[in-house]
mmCIF file of C-alpha atoms and ligand atoms in Angstrom:
data_model
loop_
_atom_site.group_PDB
_atom_site.id
_atom_site.type_symbol
_atom_site.label_atom_id
_atom_site.label_comp_id
_atom_site.label_asym_id
_atom_site.label_seq_id
_atom_site.Cartn_x
_atom_site.Cartn_y
_atom_site.Cartn_z
ATOM 1 C CA MET A 1 75.857 140.158 62.105
ATOM 2 C CA PRO A 2 73.027 142.587 63.058
ATOM 3 C CA THR A 3 72.421 142.979 66.787
ATOM 4 C CA LEU A 4 68.898 141.718 67.848
ATOM 5 C CA VAL A 5 67.230 142.403 71.085
ATOM 6 C CA VAL A 6 65.043 139.364 72.126
ATOM 7 C CA THR A 7 62.673 140.245 74.931
ATOM 8 C CA HIS A 8 61.155 136.814 75.663
ATOM 9 C CA TRP A 9 61.637 133.047 75.587
ATOM 10 C CA GLN A 10 61.782 131.340 72.169
ATOM 11 C CA THR A 11 61.640 127.712 71.119
ATOM 12 C CA PRO A 12 65.035 125.923 70.452
ATOM 13 C CA ALA A 13 64.632 126.065 66.701
ATOM 14 C CA VAL A 14 64.037 129.848 66.781
ATOM 15 C CA VAL A 15 66.895 130.408 69.253
ATOM 16 C CA ALA A 16 69.230 128.349 66.840
ATOM 17 C CA ARG A 17 68.288 130.622 64.008
ATOM 18 C CA ILE A 18 68.838 133.720 66.135
ATOM 19 C CA GLU A 19 72.273 132.411 67.062
ATOM 20 C CA ARG A 20 73.100 131.724 63.364
ATOM 21 C CA GLU A 21 71.880 135.014 61.920
ATOM 22 C CA PHE A 22 72.212 137.659 64.634
ATOM 23 C CA THR A 23 74.262 138.936 67.554
ATOM 24 C CA PRO A 24 71.595 138.379 70.166
ATOM 25 C CA ARG A 25 70.939 140.375 73.307
ATOM 26 C CA TYR A 26 68.488 138.378 75.468
ATOM 27 C CA ASN A 27 66.249 139.632 78.263
ATOM 28 C CA THR A 28 67.500 137.423 81.016
ATOM 29 C CA LEU A 29 65.428 139.107 83.793
ATOM 30 C CA GLY A 30 62.803 136.379 83.920
ATOM 31 C CA ARG A 31 60.132 138.954 83.528
ATOM 32 C CA PRO A 32 59.198 141.404 80.760
ATOM 33 C CA TYR A 33 61.377 144.496 80.422
ATOM 34 C CA THR A 34 59.971 147.809 81.593
ATOM 35 C CA GLN A 35 59.863 150.272 78.771
ATOM 36 C CA ASP A 36 63.083 152.039 79.997
ATOM 37 C CA GLU A 37 64.871 148.656 80.229
ATOM 38 C CA LEU A 38 63.844 147.838 76.641
ATOM 39 C CA LEU A 39 65.055 151.216 75.429
ATOM 40 C CA ALA A 40 68.365 150.804 77.223
ATOM 41 C CA ALA A 41 68.758 147.282 75.691
ATOM 42 C CA ALA A 42 67.948 148.736 72.226
ATOM 43 C CA ASP A 43 70.882 151.210 72.279
ATOM 44 C CA GLY A 44 73.071 150.281 69.410
ATOM 45 C CA ALA A 45 70.846 147.379 68.323
ATOM 46 C CA ASP A 46 69.642 147.034 64.735
ATOM 47 C CA ALA A 47 66.323 145.253 65.486
ATOM 48 C CA LEU A 48 63.947 144.366 68.330
ATOM 49 C CA PHE A 49 62.058 141.078 68.608
ATOM 50 C CA VAL A 50 59.269 141.814 71.124
ATOM 51 C CA SER A 51 56.003 140.496 72.338
ATOM 52 C CA SER A 52 52.624 141.751 73.309
ATOM 53 C CA ALA A 53 53.909 142.287 76.791
ATOM 54 C CA ASP A 54 56.156 145.183 75.524
ATOM 55 C CA LYS A 55 54.262 148.438 75.237
ATOM 56 C CA LEU A 56 55.420 150.321 72.152
ATOM 57 C CA ASP A 57 53.604 153.628 72.655
ATOM 58 C CA ALA A 58 54.330 157.143 71.433
ATOM 59 C CA ARG A 59 56.922 157.785 74.180
ATOM 60 C CA PHE A 60 58.658 154.536 73.190
ATOM 61 C CA PHE A 61 58.984 155.522 69.532
ATOM 62 C CA GLN A 62 60.065 159.106 70.467
ATOM 63 C CA LEU A 63 62.964 157.665 72.710
ATOM 64 C CA LEU A 64 63.946 154.718 70.436
ATOM 65 C CA PRO A 65 67.646 154.733 69.730
ATOM 66 C CA ALA A 66 68.410 155.688 66.084
ATOM 67 C CA SER A 67 70.323 152.444 65.509
ATOM 68 C CA VAL A 68 67.018 150.425 65.457
ATOM 69 C CA ARG A 69 65.717 149.854 61.932
ATOM 70 C CA VAL A 70 62.937 147.356 62.454
ATOM 71 C CA ILE A 71 60.752 145.814 65.168
ATOM 72 C CA SER A 72 58.910 142.559 64.981
ATOM 73 C CA THR A 73 56.214 141.507 67.457
ATOM 74 C CA PHE A 74 55.658 137.850 68.332
ATOM 75 C CA SER A 75 51.876 138.053 68.131
ATOM 76 C CA VAL A 76 49.018 138.582 65.731
ATOM 77 C CA GLY A 77 47.399 141.106 68.094
ATOM 78 C CA TYR A 78 49.027 144.548 67.974
ATOM 79 C CA GLU A 79 47.099 146.798 70.270
ATOM 80 C CA HIS A 80 50.387 147.247 72.226
ATOM 81 C CA VAL A 81 51.891 149.031 69.292
ATOM 82 C CA ASP A 82 51.063 152.746 68.450
ATOM 83 C CA ARG A 83 51.140 152.358 64.714
ATOM 84 C CA ALA A 84 50.924 156.071 64.068
ATOM 85 C CA ALA A 85 53.896 156.706 66.265
ATOM 86 C CA ALA A 86 55.833 153.911 64.551
ATOM 87 C CA ALA A 87 55.003 155.357 61.127
ATOM 88 C CA ALA A 88 55.990 158.890 62.243
ATOM 89 C CA ALA A 89 59.352 157.442 63.460
ATOM 90 C CA GLY A 90 59.814 155.566 60.232
ATOM 91 C CA ILE A 91 60.054 152.216 61.894
ATOM 92 C CA PRO A 92 58.433 149.192 60.143
ATOM 93 C CA VAL A 93 56.841 146.745 62.627
ATOM 94 C CA GLY A 94 56.259 143.112 61.677
ATOM 95 C CA TYR A 95 53.694 140.756 63.316
ATOM 96 C CA THR A 96 52.741 137.136 63.021
ATOM 97 C CA PRO A 97 49.255 136.567 61.464
ATOM 98 C CA ASP A 98 47.932 133.260 60.058
ATOM 99 C CA VAL A 99 50.458 130.876 61.633
ATOM 100 C CA LEU A 100 48.501 130.774 64.930
ATOM 101 C CA ASN A 101 44.955 130.374 63.410
ATOM 102 C CA ASP A 102 44.674 126.573 64.015
ATOM 103 C CA ALA A 103 46.183 126.515 67.492
ATOM 104 C CA THR A 104 44.029 129.379 68.670
ATOM 105 C CA ALA A 105 40.858 127.941 67.120
ATOM 106 C CA ASP A 106 41.659 124.634 68.831
ATOM 107 C CA ILE A 107 41.796 126.410 72.214
ATOM 108 C CA ALA A 108 38.418 128.080 71.402
ATOM 109 C CA LEU A 109 36.899 124.620 70.998
ATOM 110 C CA LEU A 110 38.605 123.373 74.214
ATOM 111 C CA LEU A 111 36.977 126.309 75.978
ATOM 112 C CA LEU A 112 33.630 125.720 74.323
ATOM 113 C CA LEU A 113 33.694 122.111 75.422
ATOM 114 C CA GLY A 114 35.278 122.729 78.697
ATOM 115 C CA ALA A 115 32.630 125.265 79.612
ATOM 116 C CA SER A 116 29.644 123.377 78.289
ATOM 117 C CA ARG A 117 30.747 120.051 79.814
ATOM 118 C CA ARG A 118 31.667 121.588 83.133
ATOM 119 C CA ALA A 119 35.264 120.400 82.867
ATOM 120 C CA PHE A 120 36.504 122.475 85.806
ATOM 121 C CA GLU A 121 34.026 120.966 88.249
ATOM 122 C CA ALA A 122 34.579 117.566 86.755
ATOM 123 C CA GLN A 123 38.342 117.858 87.310
ATOM 124 C CA GLN A 124 37.877 118.881 90.829
ATOM 125 C CA LEU A 125 35.612 115.887 91.541
ATOM 126 C CA VAL A 126 38.235 113.411 90.295
ATOM 127 C CA ARG A 127 41.202 115.087 91.890
ATOM 128 C CA SER A 128 39.412 115.529 95.261
ATOM 129 C CA GLY A 129 38.325 111.838 95.520
ATOM 130 C CA GLU A 130 34.713 113.006 95.886
ATOM 131 C CA TRP A 131 33.634 111.249 92.670
ATOM 132 C CA ALA A 132 32.378 108.091 94.489
ATOM 133 C CA THR A 133 29.920 110.232 96.559
ATOM 134 C CA ARG A 134 28.058 111.658 93.542
ATOM 135 C CA GLY A 135 25.081 110.205 91.580
ATOM 136 C CA THR A 136 24.411 110.230 87.920
ATOM 137 C CA ALA A 137 22.508 113.464 88.020
ATOM 138 C CA HIS A 138 25.643 115.235 88.879
ATOM 139 C CA LEU A 139 27.542 117.432 86.368
ATOM 140 C CA LEU A 140 25.091 117.507 83.655
ATOM 141 C CA GLY A 141 26.405 119.910 80.981
ATOM 142 C CA TRP A 142 24.874 121.389 77.879
ATOM 143 C CA GLY A 143 25.147 119.732 74.564
ATOM 144 C CA ILE A 144 26.553 121.525 71.507
ATOM 145 C CA THR A 145 25.245 119.404 68.589
ATOM 146 C CA GLY A 146 22.588 121.345 66.684
ATOM 147 C CA LYS A 147 23.221 124.595 68.678
ATOM 148 C CA ARG A 148 23.979 127.923 67.172
ATOM 149 C CA LEU A 149 27.438 129.261 67.529
ATOM 150 C CA GLY A 150 27.713 133.044 67.121
ATOM 151 C CA ILE A 151 31.174 134.213 66.048
ATOM 152 C CA PHE A 152 31.898 137.841 66.732
ATOM 153 C CA GLY A 153 34.682 138.644 64.266
ATOM 154 C CA MET A 154 34.947 136.252 61.266
ATOM 155 C CA GLY A 155 38.578 136.806 60.403
ATOM 156 C CA ARG A 156 41.198 134.044 59.908
ATOM 157 C CA ILE A 157 40.821 132.699 63.445
ATOM 158 C CA GLY A 158 37.010 133.052 63.517
ATOM 159 C CA ARG A 159 36.785 131.000 60.354
ATOM 160 C CA ALA A 160 39.067 128.298 61.768
ATOM 161 C CA VAL A 161 36.692 128.176 64.861
ATOM 162 C CA ALA A 162 33.711 127.913 62.438
ATOM 163 C CA GLN A 163 35.356 125.031 60.527
ATOM 164 C CA ARG A 164 35.841 123.056 63.701
ATOM 165 C CA ALA A 165 32.471 123.824 65.203
ATOM 166 C CA ARG A 166 30.754 122.590 62.026
ATOM 167 C CA ALA A 167 32.319 119.157 62.630
ATOM 168 C CA PHE A 168 30.540 119.172 66.007
ATOM 169 C CA GLY A 169 27.177 119.764 64.283
ATOM 170 C CA MET A 170 26.825 123.470 65.254
ATOM 171 C CA THR A 171 25.159 126.014 63.038
ATOM 172 C CA ILE A 172 27.402 128.987 62.436
ATOM 173 C CA HIS A 173 26.294 132.579 62.625
ATOM 174 C CA TYR A 174 28.602 135.510 62.465
ATOM 175 C CA TYR A 175 29.004 139.271 62.726
ATOM 176 C CA ASN A 176 31.730 141.078 60.840
ATOM 177 C CA ARG A 177 32.223 144.575 59.521
ATOM 178 C CA THR A 178 31.791 143.231 56.075
ATOM 179 C CA GLN A 179 29.962 140.161 54.801
ATOM 180 C CA LEU A 180 32.255 137.455 53.531
ATOM 181 C CA PRO A 181 31.909 135.971 49.988
ATOM 182 C CA PRO A 182 29.950 132.712 49.869
ATOM 183 C CA GLN A 183 32.983 130.518 49.496
ATOM 184 C CA MET A 184 34.317 131.879 52.695
ATOM 185 C CA GLU A 185 31.029 131.845 54.577
ATOM 186 C CA GLU A 186 30.628 128.164 53.843
ATOM 187 C CA GLY A 187 26.998 128.333 54.870
ATOM 188 C CA ALA A 188 27.465 130.571 57.937
ATOM 189 C CA VAL A 189 24.616 133.015 58.428
ATOM 190 C CA TYR A 190 25.691 136.721 58.276
ATOM 191 C CA HIS A 191 24.253 139.253 60.821
ATOM 192 C CA ALA A 192 24.545 142.913 59.818
ATOM 193 C CA SER A 193 24.552 143.975 63.447
ATOM 194 C CA ALA A 194 26.193 142.516 66.600
ATOM 195 C CA GLU A 195 22.821 142.781 68.385
ATOM 196 C CA SER A 196 21.199 140.507 65.779
ATOM 197 C CA LEU A 197 24.031 137.955 66.262
ATOM 198 C CA LEU A 198 23.780 138.068 70.036
ATOM 199 C CA ARG A 199 20.109 137.236 70.024
ATOM 200 C CA VAL A 200 20.711 133.898 68.260
ATOM 201 C CA SER A 201 23.951 132.866 69.924
ATOM 202 C CA ASP A 202 23.435 129.814 72.117
ATOM 203 C CA PHE A 203 27.235 129.863 72.165
ATOM 204 C CA LEU A 204 29.217 132.969 71.552
ATOM 205 C CA SER A 205 32.864 133.030 70.554
ATOM 206 C CA LEU A 206 34.761 136.316 70.597
ATOM 207 C CA ASN A 207 37.315 136.565 67.748
ATOM 208 C CA ALA A 208 37.552 140.170 67.044
ATOM 209 C CA PRO A 209 40.680 142.344 67.774
ATOM 210 C CA ASN A 210 40.830 144.634 70.779
ATOM 211 C CA SER A 211 40.178 148.255 69.642
ATOM 212 C CA PRO A 212 38.333 151.263 70.905
ATOM 213 C CA ALA A 213 35.371 150.045 68.880
ATOM 214 C CA THR A 214 35.296 146.599 70.447
ATOM 215 C CA ARG A 215 36.415 147.475 74.001
ATOM 216 C CA HIS A 216 33.860 146.072 76.510
ATOM 217 C CA PHE A 217 31.725 144.794 73.641
ATOM 218 C CA LEU A 218 30.283 142.294 76.103
ATOM 219 C CA ASN A 219 28.681 144.322 78.852
ATOM 220 C CA ALA A 220 25.442 144.352 80.830
ATOM 221 C CA GLU A 221 23.455 145.531 77.762
ATOM 222 C CA THR A 222 24.823 143.041 75.258
ATOM 223 C CA LEU A 223 24.844 140.107 77.741
ATOM 224 C CA ALA A 224 21.205 140.652 78.165
ATOM 225 C CA MET A 225 20.636 140.131 74.435
ATOM 226 C CA LEU A 226 21.967 136.557 74.516
ATOM 227 C CA PRO A 227 19.498 133.724 74.956
ATOM 228 C CA HIS A 228 19.163 132.794 78.598
ATOM 229 C CA GLY A 229 21.821 130.205 79.478
ATOM 230 C CA ALA A 230 24.186 131.036 76.661
ATOM 231 C CA ILE A 231 27.819 129.984 76.885
ATOM 232 C CA VAL A 232 30.604 132.497 76.148
ATOM 233 C CA VAL A 233 34.122 131.786 75.041
ATOM 234 C CA ASN A 234 36.984 134.285 74.522
ATOM 235 C CA THR A 235 40.361 133.626 72.819
ATOM 236 C CA ALA A 236 40.652 137.120 71.424
ATOM 237 C CA ARG A 237 41.484 139.726 74.058
ATOM 238 C CA GLY A 238 40.214 140.362 77.607
ATOM 239 C CA GLY A 239 39.409 144.013 76.763
ATOM 240 C CA LEU A 240 36.400 142.788 74.751
ATOM 241 C CA VAL A 241 34.630 141.906 77.982
ATOM 242 C CA ASP A 242 33.437 143.998 80.927
ATOM 243 C CA ASP A 243 34.363 141.497 83.636
ATOM 244 C CA GLU A 244 32.065 142.567 86.334
ATOM 245 C CA THR A 245 29.011 142.215 84.129
ATOM 246 C CA LEU A 246 30.000 138.869 82.807
ATOM 247 C CA ILE A 247 30.602 137.670 86.358
ATOM 248 C CA ALA A 248 27.139 138.957 87.288
ATOM 249 C CA ALA A 249 25.690 137.149 84.322
ATOM 250 C CA LEU A 250 27.417 133.839 85.314
ATOM 251 C CA LYS A 251 25.984 134.195 88.806
ATOM 252 C CA SER A 252 22.458 134.891 87.672
ATOM 253 C CA GLY A 253 22.549 132.050 85.036
ATOM 254 C CA GLN A 254 21.999 134.463 82.100
ATOM 255 C CA VAL A 255 25.261 133.056 80.984
ATOM 256 C CA ALA A 256 25.477 129.352 81.955
ATOM 257 C CA ALA A 257 29.218 129.086 81.619
ATOM 258 C CA ALA A 258 32.279 130.807 80.266
ATOM 259 C CA GLY A 259 35.504 129.579 78.780
ATOM 260 C CA LEU A 260 38.137 132.210 78.886
ATOM 261 C CA ASP A 261 41.794 132.259 77.665
ATOM 262 C CA VAL A 262 42.289 136.019 77.835
ATOM 263 C CA PHE A 263 41.549 138.572 80.492
ATOM 264 C CA GLU A 264 41.700 142.324 80.836
ATOM 265 C CA GLY A 265 44.768 143.237 82.795
ATOM 266 C CA GLU A 266 46.216 139.698 82.517
ATOM 267 C CA PRO A 267 48.094 138.040 84.024
ATOM 268 C CA LYS A 268 46.126 139.553 86.892
ATOM 269 C CA ILE A 269 42.600 138.512 86.486
ATOM 270 C CA ASN A 270 39.360 139.704 88.073
ATOM 271 C CA PRO A 271 39.185 137.326 91.142
ATOM 272 C CA GLY A 272 35.468 136.935 90.591
ATOM 273 C CA TYR A 273 36.116 134.444 87.845
ATOM 274 C CA ALA A 274 38.177 132.106 90.000
ATOM 275 C CA ASP A 275 35.428 131.923 92.594
ATOM 276 C CA LEU A 276 32.856 130.645 90.077
ATOM 277 C CA PRO A 277 32.452 126.894 89.336
ATOM 278 C CA ASN A 278 31.011 127.623 85.929
ATOM 279 C CA THR A 279 34.115 129.104 84.503
ATOM 280 C CA PHE A 280 36.826 127.234 82.556
ATOM 281 C CA LEU A 281 39.889 129.373 82.727
ATOM 282 C CA LEU A 282 43.220 129.188 80.726
ATOM 283 C CA PRO A 283 46.340 131.348 80.938
ATOM 284 C CA HIS A 284 46.378 132.838 77.407
ATOM 285 C CA ILE A 285 47.705 129.663 75.663
ATOM 286 C CA GLY A 286 45.927 130.079 72.314
ATOM 287 C CA SER A 287 49.187 129.939 70.392
ATOM 288 C CA ALA A 288 51.124 127.762 72.853
ATOM 289 C CA THR A 289 52.195 124.773 70.878
ATOM 290 C CA VAL A 290 55.748 124.084 69.927
ATOM 291 C CA GLU A 291 54.853 124.153 66.228
ATOM 292 C CA THR A 292 52.918 127.331 66.387
ATOM 293 C CA ARG A 293 55.364 129.229 68.622
ATOM 294 C CA THR A 294 58.171 128.145 66.312
ATOM 295 C CA ALA A 295 56.222 129.321 63.253
ATOM 296 C CA MET A 296 55.540 132.592 64.881
ATOM 297 C CA GLY A 297 59.151 133.074 65.903
ATOM 298 C CA MET A 298 60.369 132.214 62.302
ATOM 299 C CA LEU A 299 57.871 134.683 60.745
ATOM 300 C CA ALA A 300 58.877 137.442 63.176
ATOM 301 C CA LEU A 301 62.429 136.862 62.221
ATOM 302 C CA ASP A 302 61.610 136.740 58.508
ATOM 303 C CA ASN A 303 60.177 140.220 58.855
ATOM 304 C CA ILE A 304 63.344 141.550 60.581
ATOM 305 C CA VAL A 305 65.716 139.907 58.058
ATOM 306 C CA ALA A 306 63.714 141.246 55.087
ATOM 307 C CA VAL A 307 63.706 144.827 56.339
ATOM 308 C CA LEU A 308 67.353 144.716 57.193
ATOM 309 C CA GLU A 309 68.145 143.436 53.721
ATOM 310 C CA GLY A 310 65.884 145.937 52.054
ATOM 311 C CA LYS A 311 63.487 143.362 50.814
ATOM 312 C CA PRO A 312 59.701 143.161 51.091
ATOM 313 C CA ALA A 313 58.707 141.722 54.461
ATOM 314 C CA PRO A 314 56.148 138.973 54.651
ATOM 315 C CA SER A 315 53.957 140.607 57.315
ATOM 316 C CA LEU A 316 54.285 144.218 58.407
ATOM 317 C CA LEU A 317 51.573 145.903 60.415
ATOM 318 C CA PRO A 318 48.991 147.635 58.294
ATOM 319 C CA PRO A 319 49.228 151.432 58.305
ATOM 320 C CA PRO A 320 47.038 153.233 60.842
ATOM 321 C CA ALA A 321 43.444 153.842 59.648
HETATM 322 C C1 DGY B 401 48.644 136.842 69.681
HETATM 323 O O1 DGY B 401 49.486 136.446 68.860
HETATM 324 O O2 DGY B 401 48.159 137.976 69.654
HETATM 325 C C2 DGY B 401 48.466 135.962 70.820
HETATM 326 O O3 DGY B 401 47.218 136.271 71.497
HETATM 327 C C3 DGY B 401 49.528 135.938 71.763
HETATM 328 O O4 DGY B 401 49.700 137.275 72.330
#
């Protein structure tokens, strides 16, 4: 059976398949491998089953043992993979799109509601026992029905967010590099520029990949374009946000509240967020359901098995632009 390096925890169903189809080498360190530890573990292995915590850069592909024929990442995001270096080394890299769309969109709505209904402060009030001392004027949030939701990045997850938000009576606006056909827009209003989208976004959901083009998309200049008191949610990547400027906007009231599942430099986060009552913060759990994590694991393994058997793989990373 092929030898597979597994760098992170998997659900029981995925582990059972790994045990059936591979000779596994698990990371048992209780933390992500360093790059050198991963390279050492890869020595003599046929395939690597990695996550977005594993940095696969040019150095990694230069030093990758020749035994390795395929890598699959347990994520839809792939900014941790140097695709040009992978292509130069002749290593196909699989990833796990689509299977996490619903779970991630659910978390976007949780953030949207959590931020707009001041869920963090409300939780504190109940848990601290201070509830009884507060009157009815306390903890008034901001309604979402009839409001405009701007979606920055109308890919598969963005569209799943739109579908859910419509059910809450929100009007959907979006920016994307290209306009979607009407059957995919489902009535959403297209904006040809991000600036135009920002100006109408009572709520803003970030759903674009992290790339040099989107890095710090939300910054002092773009935050100022939002309607005063807008609410921002991010389930994409922390790198889309310039943290200091968002924190300043949360303090000034330009942004009324933010719901964040992803952070630049996570798991270390800018401490300014934790100090603010108007933030609703989650530890990157967009895809964290048993069903979704199992589907992601199975798809990652499907990619590996297909390449090892010389068959077309279901989801390999697109070639570099
Ligand atoms: C993904 O799949 O990219 C999720 O954000 C988990 O990293």
